[in-house]
Coordinates of C-alpha atoms and ligand atoms in Angstrom, one line a residue:
Chain A
X9 CA -17.5 28.5 -35.9
X10 CA -17.2 25.9 -39.1
X11 CA -13.8 25.9 -40.9
X12 CA -14.3 25.8 -44.6
X13 CA -11.4 24.4 -46.6
X14 CA -11.7 26.8 -50.2
X15 CA -10.7 24.5 -52.8
X16 CA -7.9 27.7 -54.1
X17 CA -7.5 29.8 -50.3
X18 CA -7.1 27.0 -48.5
X19 CA -9.3 27.0 -44.6
X20 CA -10.7 30.1 -44.3
X21 CA -13.6 31.0 -41.3
X22 CA -17.4 30.1 -42.7
X23 CA -18.2 33.9 -41.8
X24 CA -16.2 34.9 -45.6
X25 CA -18.5 32.3 -47.5
X26 CA -21.6 32.7 -48.6
X27 CA -24.0 29.5 -49.0
X28 CA -25.7 28.2 -52.6
X29 CA -27.5 25.2 -51.3
X30 CA -27.7 21.7 -53.5
X31 CA -25.1 21.3 -56.0
X32 CA -25.9 19.7 -59.4
X33 CA -29.1 21.1 -60.0
X34 CA -30.2 20.8 -63.9
X35 CA -32.3 22.8 -65.4
X36 CA -34.5 20.8 -68.3
X37 CA -32.6 20.5 -71.3
X38 CA -35.5 20.8 -73.7
X39 CA -37.7 24.1 -71.7
X40 CA -40.5 23.8 -74.2
X41 CA -41.2 20.6 -73.8
X42 CA -40.6 20.2 -70.1
X43 CA -43.7 19.8 -67.5
X44 CA -45.1 22.2 -64.6
X45 CA -43.9 19.1 -62.4
X46 CA -40.7 19.1 -63.8
X47 CA -40.2 23.0 -63.6
X48 CA -40.8 22.8 -60.0
X49 CA -38.6 20.3 -58.9
X50 CA -36.2 22.3 -60.4
X51 CA -37.1 25.2 -59.0
X52 CA -38.1 24.2 -55.9
X53 CA -38.0 20.7 -54.8
X54 CA -34.8 19.8 -53.0
X55 CA -32.5 16.7 -51.4
X56 CA -32.5 17.9 -47.9
X57 CA -30.8 14.7 -46.6
X58 CA -29.8 13.8 -43.2
X59 CA -26.4 12.8 -43.5
X60 CA -24.3 13.4 -46.9
X61 CA -25.1 17.0 -48.5
X62 CA -22.9 18.0 -51.9
X63 CA -23.1 21.5 -51.7
X64 CA -22.8 25.3 -53.6
X65 CA -20.5 27.7 -51.4
X66 CA -19.1 31.0 -52.6
X67 CA -16.0 32.1 -50.8
X68 CA -17.7 35.3 -51.1
X69 CA -14.7 37.6 -48.8
X70 CA -12.1 35.8 -50.4
X71 CA -11.7 34.3 -53.9
X72 CA -15.3 34.7 -54.9
X73 CA -15.2 31.5 -56.6
X74 CA -18.1 28.9 -56.2
X75 CA -16.9 25.3 -55.2
X76 CA -18.7 22.2 -54.2
X77 CA -18.3 20.4 -50.6
X78 CA -19.0 17.7 -49.3
X79 CA -20.7 18.2 -46.3
X80 CA -22.3 16.3 -43.3
X81 CA -25.9 17.8 -42.2
X82 CA -25.7 16.2 -39.1
X83 CA -22.2 16.7 -37.8
X84 CA -21.0 19.5 -40.1
X85 CA -17.7 17.4 -40.8
X86 CA -16.5 18.1 -44.7
X87 CA -15.0 15.0 -46.4
X88 CA -14.0 17.2 -49.9
X89 CA -14.3 20.5 -51.3
X90 CA -13.9 20.5 -55.0
X91 CA -13.9 23.5 -57.7
X92 CA -17.1 24.2 -58.7
X93 CA -16.3 22.4 -62.7
X94 CA -15.1 19.7 -61.5
X95 CA -17.7 16.8 -62.9
X96 CA -19.4 14.9 -59.8
X97 CA -17.7 11.3 -61.2
X98 CA -17.2 9.0 -58.3
X99 CA -15.2 11.3 -55.7
X100 CA -18.1 13.3 -54.5
Chain B
X9 CA -62.9 10.6 -17.3
X10 CA -60.2 13.5 -16.6
X11 CA -59.4 15.6 -13.8
X12 CA -60.6 19.0 -14.3
X13 CA -58.6 22.1 -13.9
X14 CA -61.0 24.6 -11.8
X15 CA -60.5 26.9 -8.9
X16 CA -62.4 24.7 -6.8
X17 CA -60.2 21.9 -7.6
X18 CA -57.1 23.9 -6.5
X19 CA -58.3 24.5 -3.4
X20 CA -59.6 20.8 -2.7
X21 CA -55.9 20.3 -4.2
X22 CA -54.2 22.2 -1.4
X23 CA -57.0 20.6 1.2
X24 CA -55.4 17.5 0.5
X25 CA -51.4 18.6 0.0
X26 CA -51.8 18.2 -3.4
X27 CA -51.4 14.7 -3.2
X28 CA -54.7 13.4 -5.4
X29 CA -53.0 15.2 -9.0
X30 CA -53.3 12.2 -11.6
X31 CA -50.9 11.6 -15.1
X32 CA -52.6 14.3 -17.8
X33 CA -52.3 11.1 -19.9
X34 CA -51.5 7.9 -20.2
X35 CA -48.9 5.5 -21.5
X36 CA -51.0 3.0 -23.1
X37 CA -48.9 -0.4 -25.2
X38 CA -49.0 0.3 -29.3
X39 CA -51.8 -1.3 -31.3
X40 CA -50.6 -3.3 -34.8
X41 CA -53.4 -1.4 -36.8
X42 CA -55.4 2.1 -36.1
X43 CA -57.2 3.9 -38.4
X44 CA -54.9 7.3 -38.5
X45 CA -51.6 7.4 -37.1
X46 CA -49.5 10.6 -36.9
X47 CA -46.3 11.1 -37.0
X48 CA -44.2 13.3 -34.4
X49 CA -45.9 14.6 -31.1
X50 CA -45.0 18.1 -31.6
X51 CA -47.8 20.8 -31.1
X52 CA -49.3 19.9 -34.8
X53 CA -49.0 16.3 -34.9
X54 CA -51.1 16.8 -31.1
X55 CA -53.5 19.4 -32.4
X56 CA -54.5 16.8 -35.2
X57 CA -55.1 14.0 -33.5
X58 CA -57.7 16.4 -31.0
X59 CA -59.1 17.7 -33.7
X60 CA -60.1 14.4 -35.3
X61 CA -61.2 13.1 -31.9
X62 CA -63.1 16.4 -31.3
X63 CA -64.7 17.3 -34.5
X64 CA -64.9 14.2 -36.7
X65 CA -65.5 11.4 -34.2
X66 CA -62.9 9.6 -35.0
X67 CA -60.6 8.2 -31.9
X68 CA -58.6 5.6 -33.3
X69 CA -55.5 7.3 -33.4
X70 CA -52.0 6.8 -32.2
X71 CA -49.3 10.5 -31.9
X72 CA -46.1 8.4 -32.9
X73 CA -42.9 10.3 -31.4
X74 CA -39.4 9.2 -31.7
X75 CA -38.5 11.2 -28.3
X76 CA -41.0 13.0 -25.3
X77 CA -43.5 15.1 -26.8
X78 CA -43.1 19.1 -27.3
X79 CA -39.4 18.4 -27.1
X80 CA -39.0 19.4 -31.0
X81 CA -39.6 23.1 -32.1
X82 CA -43.0 23.2 -30.2
X83 CA -40.6 23.1 -26.9
X84 CA -38.0 25.0 -28.6
X85 CA -39.6 28.5 -30.1
X86 CA -39.7 31.5 -28.6
X87 CA -43.8 31.4 -28.3
X88 CA -44.7 34.3 -30.1
X89 CA -48.6 34.3 -31.7
X90 CA -49.6 37.1 -34.4
X91 CA -51.4 37.2 -37.6
X92 CA -50.5 39.7 -39.2
X93 CA -49.4 38.4 -42.5
X94 CA -50.0 40.0 -45.9
X95 CA -52.1 38.0 -48.1
X96 CA -55.5 36.6 -47.9
X97 CA -55.0 33.2 -47.5
X98 CA -52.1 33.7 -45.0
X99 CA -54.6 36.2 -43.1
X100 CA -57.3 33.2 -43.1
X101 CA -55.6 30.0 -41.8
X102 CA -53.4 32.2 -38.9
X103 CA -55.9 34.4 -37.6
X104 CA -57.9 31.3 -37.6
X105 CA -55.0 29.9 -35.4
X106 CA -55.5 33.1 -33.5
X107 CA -58.8 32.7 -32.7
X108 CA -58.5 29.0 -31.3
X109 CA -55.8 30.2 -29.5
X110 CA -58.6 33.0 -27.6
X111 CA -60.5 30.1 -26.8
X112 CA -58.3 27.6 -26.3
X113 CA -57.7 27.5 -22.3
X114 CA -61.5 27.1 -21.5
X115 CA -61.9 24.4 -24.7
X116 CA -59.2 22.0 -23.4
X117 CA -59.6 23.0 -19.8
X118 CA -55.9 23.7 -19.3
X119 CA -54.5 27.3 -19.1
X120 CA -52.1 27.4 -22.4
X121 CA -51.7 30.8 -20.7
X122 CA -52.1 33.2 -23.9
X123 CA -50.7 36.8 -23.4
X124 CA -52.3 38.9 -26.0
X125 CA -49.7 41.7 -25.3
X126 CA -49.5 43.0 -28.5
X127 CA -46.5 42.6 -30.9
X128 CA -44.9 46.2 -32.7
X129 CA -42.7 45.6 -35.8
X130 CA -40.4 48.3 -36.5
X131 CA -39.1 50.7 -39.0
X132 CA -36.2 52.4 -39.3
X133 CA -36.6 53.9 -42.1
X134 CA -39.3 56.3 -44.0
X135 CA -39.5 53.3 -47.0
X136 CA -39.6 50.5 -44.6
X137 CA -42.5 53.0 -42.8
X138 CA -44.6 53.5 -45.7
X139 CA -44.3 49.8 -46.6
X140 CA -45.8 48.9 -43.3
X141 CA -48.8 51.0 -44.2
X142 CA -49.5 49.4 -47.0
X143 CA -48.7 45.9 -44.9
X144 CA -50.9 47.5 -42.1
X145 CA -53.9 48.9 -44.7
X146 CA -53.6 45.8 -46.2
X147 CA -54.4 43.4 -43.2
X148 CA -57.3 45.9 -42.0
X149 CA -59.3 44.9 -45.1
X150 CA -59.1 41.5 -44.3
X151 CA -59.9 41.5 -41.3
X152 CA -57.2 41.8 -38.8
X153 CA -55.9 44.0 -35.8
X154 CA -53.7 46.1 -36.8
X155 CA -52.3 50.3 -36.2
X156 CA -49.5 52.2 -38.0
X157 CA -47.2 53.8 -34.6
X158 CA -45.7 57.2 -34.7
X159 CA -41.7 57.0 -33.3
X160 CA -43.3 59.2 -29.9
X161 CA -45.7 55.8 -29.8
X162 CA -42.9 53.0 -30.1
X163 CA -41.3 55.0 -27.5
X164 CA -44.3 54.9 -25.2
X165 CA -44.6 51.2 -26.1
X166 CA -41.2 50.3 -25.2
X167 CA -39.2 52.9 -23.5
X168 CA -36.0 50.7 -23.1
X169 CA -35.9 50.9 -26.9
X170 CA -33.2 53.6 -28.7
X171 CA -34.9 55.3 -31.1
X172 CA -32.7 58.2 -31.9
X173 CA -31.7 59.8 -34.9
X174 CA -27.9 58.8 -33.9
X175 CA -29.0 55.4 -33.2
X176 CA -27.0 52.7 -35.7
X177 CA -31.0 51.8 -36.3
X178 CA -33.4 54.6 -35.5
X179 CA -36.5 53.8 -35.7
X180 CA -39.2 56.0 -37.3
X181 CA -42.5 54.1 -36.5
X182 CA -43.7 50.9 -36.6
X183 CA -47.0 48.9 -36.8
X184 CA -48.6 47.3 -33.8
X185 CA -51.2 44.1 -33.5
X186 CA -52.3 44.6 -30.2
X187 CA -54.2 40.7 -30.1
X188 CA -50.6 39.7 -30.8
X189 CA -48.3 37.9 -27.9
X190 CA -47.0 35.0 -26.7
X191 CA -48.6 31.7 -25.4
X192 CA -47.0 29.0 -23.1
X193 CA -45.5 26.4 -26.1
X194 CA -45.2 24.0 -23.5
X195 CA -48.6 24.5 -21.8
X196 CA -49.6 24.1 -25.5
X197 CA -48.4 20.2 -26.7
X198 CA -49.4 19.3 -22.8
X199 CA -53.4 20.5 -23.5
X200 CA -53.4 19.3 -26.8
X201 CA -52.3 15.6 -25.2
X202 CA -54.4 15.3 -22.5
X203 CA -57.0 16.4 -24.4
X204 CA -56.6 14.2 -27.3
X205 CA -55.7 11.0 -24.7
X206 CA -58.9 11.9 -23.3
X207 CA -60.8 10.9 -26.2
X208 CA -58.8 7.6 -26.2
X209 CA -56.0 8.8 -28.3
X210 CA -52.9 6.9 -28.1
X211 CA -49.5 8.7 -27.7
X212 CA -46.6 6.7 -27.8
X213 CA -43.5 7.6 -26.8
X214 CA -40.1 7.2 -27.7
X215 CA -40.5 5.4 -30.8
X216 CA -39.3 6.7 -34.0
X217 CA -40.9 6.2 -37.2
X218 CA -38.4 4.2 -39.0
X219 CA -40.1 3.9 -42.2
X220 CA -43.2 4.0 -44.4
X221 CA -44.8 1.5 -45.9
X222 CA -46.9 2.2 -49.4
X223 CA -48.2 -0.3 -51.7
X224 CA -49.4 0.5 -55.1
X225 CA -49.3 4.1 -53.9
X226 CA -51.0 3.6 -51.2
X227 CA -50.3 4.4 -47.5
X228 CA -50.4 1.0 -45.3
X229 CA -48.7 1.8 -42.9
X230 CA -45.4 2.7 -40.9
X231 CA -41.9 0.6 -39.2
X232 CA -41.4 2.4 -35.8
X233 CA -38.9 1.4 -33.0
X234 CA -41.4 -1.4 -32.3
X235 CA -42.1 -3.2 -34.9
X236 CA -45.1 -2.8 -38.2
X237 CA -48.4 -1.0 -37.1
X238 CA -51.3 -0.8 -40.1
X239 CA -53.1 2.3 -40.7
X240 CA -55.5 3.5 -43.2
X241 CA -54.1 7.1 -43.3
X242 CA -50.8 8.0 -41.9
X243 CA -49.7 12.3 -41.0
X244 CA -46.7 13.3 -40.6
X245 CA -46.1 16.6 -38.8
X246 CA -42.4 16.0 -38.0
X247 CA -41.7 19.8 -39.2
X248 CA -37.8 19.5 -40.2
X249 CA -37.9 15.7 -40.6
X250 CA -40.4 16.5 -43.3
X251 CA -38.1 15.6 -46.1
X252 CA -36.6 12.7 -44.6
X253 CA -39.9 10.9 -43.8
X254 CA -41.2 11.6 -47.6
X255 CA -38.1 10.7 -48.8
X256 CA -38.5 6.9 -47.0
X257 CA -42.2 7.0 -49.0
X258 CA -40.6 7.9 -52.1
X259 CA -41.0 11.5 -52.5
X260 CA -39.2 15.0 -52.3
X261 CA -40.4 18.5 -50.9
X262 CA -39.6 21.7 -51.5
X263 CA -38.8 22.1 -47.6
X264 CA -34.9 22.9 -46.6
X265 CA -34.1 21.8 -43.2
X266 CA -32.2 25.0 -41.1
X267 CA -31.5 25.2 -37.4
X268 CA -32.5 28.2 -35.9
X269 CA -31.4 29.6 -32.7
X270 CA -33.1 30.8 -29.5
X271 CA -32.1 32.6 -26.1
X272 CA -32.9 33.5 -23.0
X273 CA -31.4 36.2 -20.7
X274 CA -31.3 35.7 -16.7
X275 CA -34.3 36.9 -14.7
X276 CA -34.8 40.6 -14.5
X277 CA -37.9 42.8 -12.8
X278 CA -40.9 43.5 -15.6
X279 CA -39.1 45.6 -18.2
X280 CA -41.4 45.2 -21.4
X281 CA -44.4 44.0 -22.0
X282 CA -45.1 44.0 -25.6
X283 CA -43.2 41.6 -28.2
X284 CA -40.9 43.5 -30.6
X285 CA -39.7 42.6 -33.5
X286 CA -37.1 44.7 -36.4
X287 CA -37.4 43.1 -40.0
X288 CA -34.2 44.4 -40.4
X289 CA -32.1 43.6 -37.6
X290 CA -34.0 40.4 -37.8
X291 CA -34.4 40.6 -33.6
X292 CA -36.8 40.7 -31.4
X293 CA -37.7 39.9 -28.2
X294 CA -40.1 39.5 -25.6
X295 CA -40.0 38.7 -21.3
X296 CA -41.8 36.1 -20.3
X297 CA -43.7 35.4 -17.1
X298 CA -40.4 34.6 -14.8
X299 CA -38.7 37.4 -16.2
X300 CA -36.3 36.0 -18.5
X301 CA -35.9 37.8 -21.8
X302 CA -36.7 35.6 -24.7
X303 CA -35.0 36.3 -28.0
X304 CA -34.2 35.5 -31.7
X305 CA -33.3 36.6 -34.8
X306 CA -32.0 35.0 -38.1
X307 CA -31.0 31.2 -39.1
X308 CA -27.7 29.9 -39.3
X309 CA -28.6 29.1 -43.2
X310 CA -27.0 26.8 -44.7
X311 CA -28.7 22.6 -44.6
X312 CA -28.3 21.3 -40.8
X313 CA -30.2 18.9 -38.8
X314 CA -27.7 19.3 -36.1
X315 CA -30.3 21.3 -33.2
X316 CA -27.6 23.1 -32.4
X317 CA -26.6 26.6 -33.8
X318 CA -23.1 28.1 -34.6
X319 CA -21.4 31.2 -33.5
X320 CA -21.9 34.0 -35.9
X321 CA -25.8 34.0 -35.4
X322 CA -25.4 34.4 -31.5
X323 CA -23.4 37.2 -32.6
X324 CA -26.0 38.6 -35.2
X325 CA -29.0 38.1 -32.9
X326 CA -26.8 39.5 -29.8
X327 CA -24.5 42.8 -31.2
X328 CA -28.3 43.5 -32.5
X329 CA -30.1 43.2 -28.7
X330 CA -27.8 45.3 -27.4
X331 CA -27.4 48.0 -30.1
X332 CA -31.3 48.2 -29.5
X333 CA -31.4 47.6 -26.0
X334 CA -28.0 49.2 -24.7
X335 CA -29.4 48.2 -21.3
X336 CA -29.1 44.6 -22.7
X337 CA -25.6 44.7 -22.5
X338 CA -25.5 44.2 -18.9
X339 CA -27.5 40.9 -18.8
X340 CA -25.9 37.3 -19.0
X341 CA -27.3 34.9 -21.1
X342 CA -28.9 31.9 -19.3
X343 CA -29.4 29.4 -22.2
X344 CA -29.3 29.0 -25.8
X345 CA -30.5 26.5 -28.3
X346 CA -31.6 25.6 -31.7
X347 CA -34.3 23.1 -33.7
X348 CA -34.1 22.6 -36.9
X349 CA -36.8 24.2 -39.1
X350 CA -38.4 23.5 -42.4
X351 CA -38.5 26.7 -44.7
X352 CA -40.2 26.4 -47.8
X353 CA -39.3 29.1 -50.8
X354 CA -42.2 31.2 -50.0
X355 CA -42.3 30.9 -46.6
X356 CA -46.4 29.7 -46.2
X357 CA -46.8 25.8 -45.4
X358 CA -47.8 22.6 -47.3
X359 CA -51.1 20.9 -46.1
X360 CA -53.2 18.8 -47.0
X361 CA -52.6 15.7 -49.8
X362 CA -49.6 13.7 -51.0
X363 CA -48.0 12.3 -53.5
X364 CA -49.0 9.4 -51.8
X365 CA -52.5 8.0 -51.4
X366 CA -53.7 8.0 -47.7
X367 CA -50.5 10.5 -46.3
X368 CA -50.8 13.9 -45.1
X369 CA -48.6 16.5 -44.8
X370 CA -48.3 19.0 -42.7
X371 CA -45.1 21.0 -42.9
X372 CA -43.0 24.2 -43.9
X373 CA -43.9 26.1 -41.1
X374 CA -40.2 27.4 -40.9
X375 CA -39.3 29.4 -38.5
X376 CA -43.0 30.7 -37.5
X377 CA -45.5 27.8 -37.1
X378 CA -45.9 27.9 -33.2
X379 CA -48.1 30.5 -33.5
X380 CA -50.3 28.1 -36.6
X381 CA -50.7 25.3 -34.7
X382 CA -54.2 25.4 -33.9
X383 CA -54.9 25.9 -37.2
X384 CA -53.1 23.4 -38.9
X385 CA -54.0 20.5 -36.3
X386 CA -58.1 21.8 -37.4
X387 CA -57.7 22.3 -40.8
X388 CA -55.1 19.2 -41.0
X389 CA -58.0 16.9 -39.5
X390 CA -60.6 18.0 -42.1
X391 CA -58.4 16.7 -44.5
X392 CA -57.6 13.3 -43.0
X393 CA -61.9 12.9 -42.3
X394 CA -62.9 13.8 -46.1
X395 CA -59.5 13.1 -47.9
X396 CA -60.7 16.6 -49.3
X397 CA -58.7 19.7 -48.3
X398 CA -60.2 21.8 -45.3
X399 CA -61.0 25.3 -47.7
X400 CA -58.8 27.2 -45.5
X401 CA -55.6 24.9 -45.8
X402 CA -56.5 24.4 -49.7
X403 CA -54.3 27.0 -51.1
X404 CA -51.8 26.1 -49.5
X405 CA -51.3 22.1 -51.4
X406 CA -48.2 20.9 -52.4
X407 CA -49.0 21.2 -56.1
X408 CA -49.1 25.0 -55.9
X409 CA -45.2 24.4 -56.5
X410 CA -46.2 23.1 -60.5
X411 CA -49.3 25.7 -60.8
X412 CA -47.6 28.6 -59.4
X413 CA -49.7 30.1 -57.3
X414 CA -47.3 30.9 -54.9
X415 CA -47.9 32.4 -51.0
X416 CA -45.5 34.7 -50.9
X417 CA -44.8 35.6 -47.5
X418 CA -41.7 35.9 -47.7
X419 CA -41.1 37.8 -50.6
X420 CA -43.9 40.0 -49.2
X421 CA -43.8 40.4 -45.6
X422 CA -40.6 39.3 -45.2
X423 CA -40.9 38.5 -41.6
X424 CA -39.9 35.2 -39.7
X425 CA -41.3 33.9 -36.4
Ligands
FAD28 C1 -35.8 28.2 -32.3 C2 -36.9 29.0 -32.4 C3 -38.4 30.0 -32.2 C4 -39.2 29.8 -33.1 N1 -40.0 31.2 -33.2 C5 -41.4 31.0 -33.0 C6 -42.0 32.1 -32.7 O1 -42.1 33.0 -31.9 N2 -43.8 31.6 -32.6 C7 -43.8 31.1 -33.9 O2 -45.3 30.9 -34.4 N3 -43.2 29.9 -34.0 C8 -41.8 29.4 -33.8 N4 -40.9 28.4 -34.2 C9 -41.5 27.6 -35.5 C10 -42.4 26.7 -34.1 O3 -41.3 26.5 -33.2 C11 -42.6 25.5 -35.1 O4 -43.1 26.2 -36.5 C12 -43.6 25.1 -35.0 O5 -43.2 24.3 -33.5 C13 -43.8 23.2 -35.2 O6 -44.0 22.7 -34.5 P1 -44.6 20.7 -34.8 O7 -45.5 20.6 -34.4 O8 -45.0 21.1 -37.0 O9 -42.9 20.5 -34.8 P2 -42.1 20.1 -34.0 O10 -42.7 20.1 -32.9 O11 -41.2 19.9 -33.9 O12 -42.7 18.8 -33.8 C14 -42.2 17.1 -34.9 C15 -41.9 16.0 -33.8 O13 -41.9 14.7 -34.9 C16 -41.0 14.1 -34.1 N5 -40.2 13.0 -34.5 C17 -39.4 13.6 -36.1 N6 -39.3 12.8 -36.8 C18 -39.4 11.4 -36.0 C19 -39.9 10.1 -36.8 N7 -38.8 9.9 -37.4 N8 -40.6 9.6 -35.9 C20 -41.5 10.0 -34.9 N9 -41.5 11.3 -34.7 C21 -40.7 11.6 -35.4 C22 -39.9 15.0 -33.3 O14 -39.5 14.5 -32.1 C23 -41.3 16.3 -32.6 O15 -41.4 16.4 -31.7 C24 -39.9 28.5 -33.6 C25 -39.2 27.4 -34.0 C26 -37.2 27.8 -33.3 C27 -36.2 26.4 -33.5
ZN29 ZN1 -11.4 30.7 -51.7

């Protein structure tokens, strides 16, 4: 069982959370001009790294808020958890 | 020439104390150059090599594996084979696989222990049964055997299943593919390995592919733990590691890697002679020839390369098991394990060309690619030999995510494994 630190409620059991996949996926800024490939990248293509992954979780059965987690996909070690509106910046 | 397996060979072997059996494949030294390199010696990679040699006469092939052959998902899966998918494109490829499986023991001269004991998919509500009627009819239109069974029919097939109205998940009926069943997973890997090896294919184990060498948009070879090897064509058949290798060649895939777990109980006397699957609970079970109940369920739903699962998924699967089959509460688990599966948004595979010339893909089988091994290898070998997709694999090209021609089995049949 993962122990996930919600930035608002503190560490809680994994079963309280819903997973939302890769963070920081940006919708094409000019939708009319975006190519089919750009739409495909936005909708379907993902980084899927073996190692450090910046991902989105929702504290579904707690505060209900979404946040970002920096987690290793091999060891499941969690390096950082931050509110979803925190800019990507240099931290995570 | 390879030793052939037969009743006569067994009798002769017995007379000689079984000392004449030889290794089933060579352990060759890796050459510096091959016509085709297949990365990953799972079922799909080994079958690709076998059909390259057998159907297309291409024998200058290496299959390069970081661990031992068949040690990935091919040796970790729950062995269910069936072809009851919804869409015609899926029917075509999964039934090609099942038809090849039906003849594979003879073709390979290797017993893959295919047991077509049928697979029952359970409906727990009227609405679900109506959906299954549509599903089963679509299958019949596509030429696949399938039939609807009512509650009594399910009870006759699976007497130990709790079907009554007061069950947490009452069973109202289901549908049956009699040609479905199980096949021995290791034997599929070993049989294809032996077959490919007998044509001269080099299977190189314990040798990780660390990088892909791309020159001017074309694949030139691979960098391995034992140095650089050149090739005209390279095929990636690495399941959960497809994104990792694609990144080495400079592109991304619509693939997410998850851990999927499986469980076996202690062996018991024969009690279940078909495969049972419940889409609602996600639970499915069959009984192995050794008597163990082989069980599986839902994914651990977050990206993982850990090849081990987590307790919430274990609890989910086992609570479904004891709810549906109360007698199972008295069984001990012998083992459980996980594999890293390559899940694609429409739950259909990706077969054929990649953005890099000469680099081919066979991935995205997710939780259900064991049943597809013969067809994955068959169609990928064709795609490599002719540099054009096999007609049956053409709908499963990577570009479907840009054209929008998805084959949405995830939404349609909503089933795994
Ligand atoms: C628990 C579980 C239950 C399942 N149950 C079923 C089922 O009942 N029915 C069904 O049809 N399917 C099932 N599946 C899915 C099925 O197992 C897979 O879809 C199928 O085995 C994939 O075969 P493959 O050859 O593509 O991959 P694999 O067998 O995983 O082979 C890929 C190989 O590539 C190697 N590799 C990876 N990276 C590298 C590298 N860099 N260099 C060299 N080699 C590398 C790996 O070591 C591995 O051996 C299940 C999967 C799991 C995990
Ligand atoms: Zn919270």
